[in-house]
Amino acid sequence: MQSTESLIGDAFKFENTFARLPPSFYSKQKPHAVRSPVLIKFNDALASELGLDLSNLSDAAKASVFAGNIVPSSSDPLAMVYAGHQFGNLVPRLGDGRALLLGELVDRQGRRMDVQLKGSGPTPYSRMGDGRSWLGPVLREYVVSEAMHALHIPTTRGLAAVETGESVHREGVLPGAVFTRVSSGHFRVGTFQYFSYRGDIPNLRLLARYVQRRLYPDTLKVSNPPLAFLKAVVKAQAQLVAKWLGVGFIHGVMNTDNMSVAGETIDYGPCAFMDGFDTNKVFSSIDQQGRYAYSRQPAIACWNLAMFGSTLLPLISTNQKSAMKLAKKAIESFEHEFSRAWDAVARAKLGFAKQREEDESLALDFLTILNEEQVDFTHAFRHLSNAGNQFRKNDSIRGIFKDKAGIDTWLAKWRERLKHEDVGEASRQIAMKEANPSCIPRNHQIEKAINVAMTGDYSAFNSLLEAVVAPFDERSPENQFFRAPKPEERVERTYCGT
Ligand code: AMP
Ligand code: MG
């Protein structure tokens, strides 16, 4: 009979192109084995996209791999180094303090994907941390990242979650867990800042070329590849943040080390989806100044991109002045890229396939009336999806506003605008329900799933996960995953969980 190690070795075909870069890019590090790993969840659908067939492995064998107890023979694990502006202050060296890159898998579409363990023990970059994670943040990241994917928002994915059978010490003693995430590359603005801060231009150039080859190969074919790279990242980030705003998502810690140059949502910490709409909403317990509030996210993304652009200056041109000029222009394109992306998101949410001048103010007016009463963001757009092209007294959208006159005035303008569309009511409603989810991973549901899981019962986690990966399904107003929290159920604070 084949040993578990050998079955695991056969199943995983890791490649290690990042590990072939010079040693200054990482520290080779093995995961620290844990006492008794138990598989919580394995993402079969994602595994299949990755061409990863683990059908020969038992759950126990999977748990061993995704806890870091057995390292597949093709893996060359390492912790990546990076720097980062944390709440505006540059920290010259951060790095993966609790994460390890196992290697890369080339997926069915030919994309090279990173597979990383999170919570697998200390690394040379752990500083004061223990390199571990507790169960809460692992379940939160699993649910939220898979929800984001289902909402068509670029994100790192959740491949597996494992209990370690060990305790971690935070505010109290908590159950330990390891999360396995997959991304198109864990390259952060901070990765570039690390080499830039040291004035290490050769490695900066190497990093840029490596990342471009993986993420933006077309930018290598033009006359100024580093500038094209910057522009591509600006565009990807602008589109990402517009999509966040479209579902009421607040990342919570948009430090430059938590911003991926792939334009994917990364590093789910104290993130949350809003219930009631409030443009200044902040959930994170550590964001006391509201630096990363909902509506500040575009401006912060732009600031982070300026930091990214400044790292590329020596690659853009040897003439500093001209490099500055070119980079500045690329950064300034954020505003245009963002507003274009946001307009597209808003139009889809309002049910407009065509583009008209009044769309922008219609969207803004709707958000303004939502903000006044802090109406549930998700409900407002889902009810609007079902509203008629003609006035109907019992349209559910009217029921969620106290100020009926306010919403009626707006709805009248919206209906006027709909007259310019070619499609009929039914098709418009179907299209809108593909842009406006009936279910998002609400904070109180996540918290409930974590609390129940702490008793060893994953049923709430499993049903929440099942709901959020089908966000556009029809749901009745009483459905627990449609419902907004009652005042006493609301969860207004989220924590880093580190
Ligand atoms: P974050 O902003 O939460 O993504 O993390 C900021 C930095 O702290 C990164 O370098 C992490 O690797 C590190 N870090 C966070 N939690 C831990 C932990 N429990 N042990 C070691 N390092 C950690
Ligand atoms: Mg981070």
Short mmCIF file of C-alpha atoms and ligand atoms in Angstrom, two decimals, residues 82 86 94-98 126-127 129-132 170 257-258 267 498, ligand 1:
data_model
loop_
_atom_site.label_atom_id
_atom_site.label_comp_id
_atom_site.label_asym_id
_atom_site.label_seq_id
_atom_site.Cartn_x
_atom_site.Cartn_y
_atom_site.Cartn_z
CA TYR A 82 7.71 42.86 1.97
CA GLN A 86 0.75 50.79 8.01
CA LEU A 94 7.22 43.20 7.39
CA GLY A 95 6.96 39.97 5.40
CA ASP A 96 4.85 36.83 5.85
CA GLY A 97 4.80 36.53 9.62
CA ARG A 98 2.21 33.80 9.71
CA SER A 126 6.95 37.11 12.73
CA ARG A 127 8.37 39.88 14.93
CA GLY A 129 3.70 37.35 16.66
CA ASP A 130 3.28 33.61 17.11
CA GLY A 131 2.70 32.88 13.41
CA ARG A 132 -0.61 31.29 14.32
CA ARG A 170 -5.11 36.14 22.23
CA ASP A 257 1.23 45.62 2.43
CA ASN A 258 -2.40 44.56 2.18
CA ASP A 267 -5.72 40.06 3.55
CA THR A 498 -3.93 38.34 14.58
P1 AMP B 1 -1.97 42.33 8.52
O1 AMP B 1 -2.07 43.83 8.38
O2 AMP B 1 -2.92 41.76 9.51
O3 AMP B 1 -2.09 41.65 7.19
O4 AMP B 1 -0.52 41.96 9.10
C1 AMP B 1 0.56 42.83 9.19
C2 AMP B 1 1.85 42.10 9.46
O5 AMP B 1 1.82 41.41 10.71
C3 AMP B 1 2.24 41.06 8.43
O6 AMP B 1 3.62 41.10 8.26
C4 AMP B 1 1.81 39.75 9.09
O7 AMP B 1 2.52 38.64 8.60
C5 AMP B 1 2.13 40.02 10.54
N1 AMP B 1 1.32 39.21 11.45
C6 AMP B 1 0.01 39.32 11.66
N2 AMP B 1 -0.41 38.41 12.56
C7 AMP B 1 0.68 37.69 12.93
C8 AMP B 1 0.89 36.60 13.83
N3 AMP B 1 -0.08 36.04 14.53
N4 AMP B 1 2.15 36.14 13.93
C9 AMP B 1 3.15 36.68 13.24
N5 AMP B 1 3.02 37.71 12.39
C10 AMP B 1 1.78 38.21 12.23
#
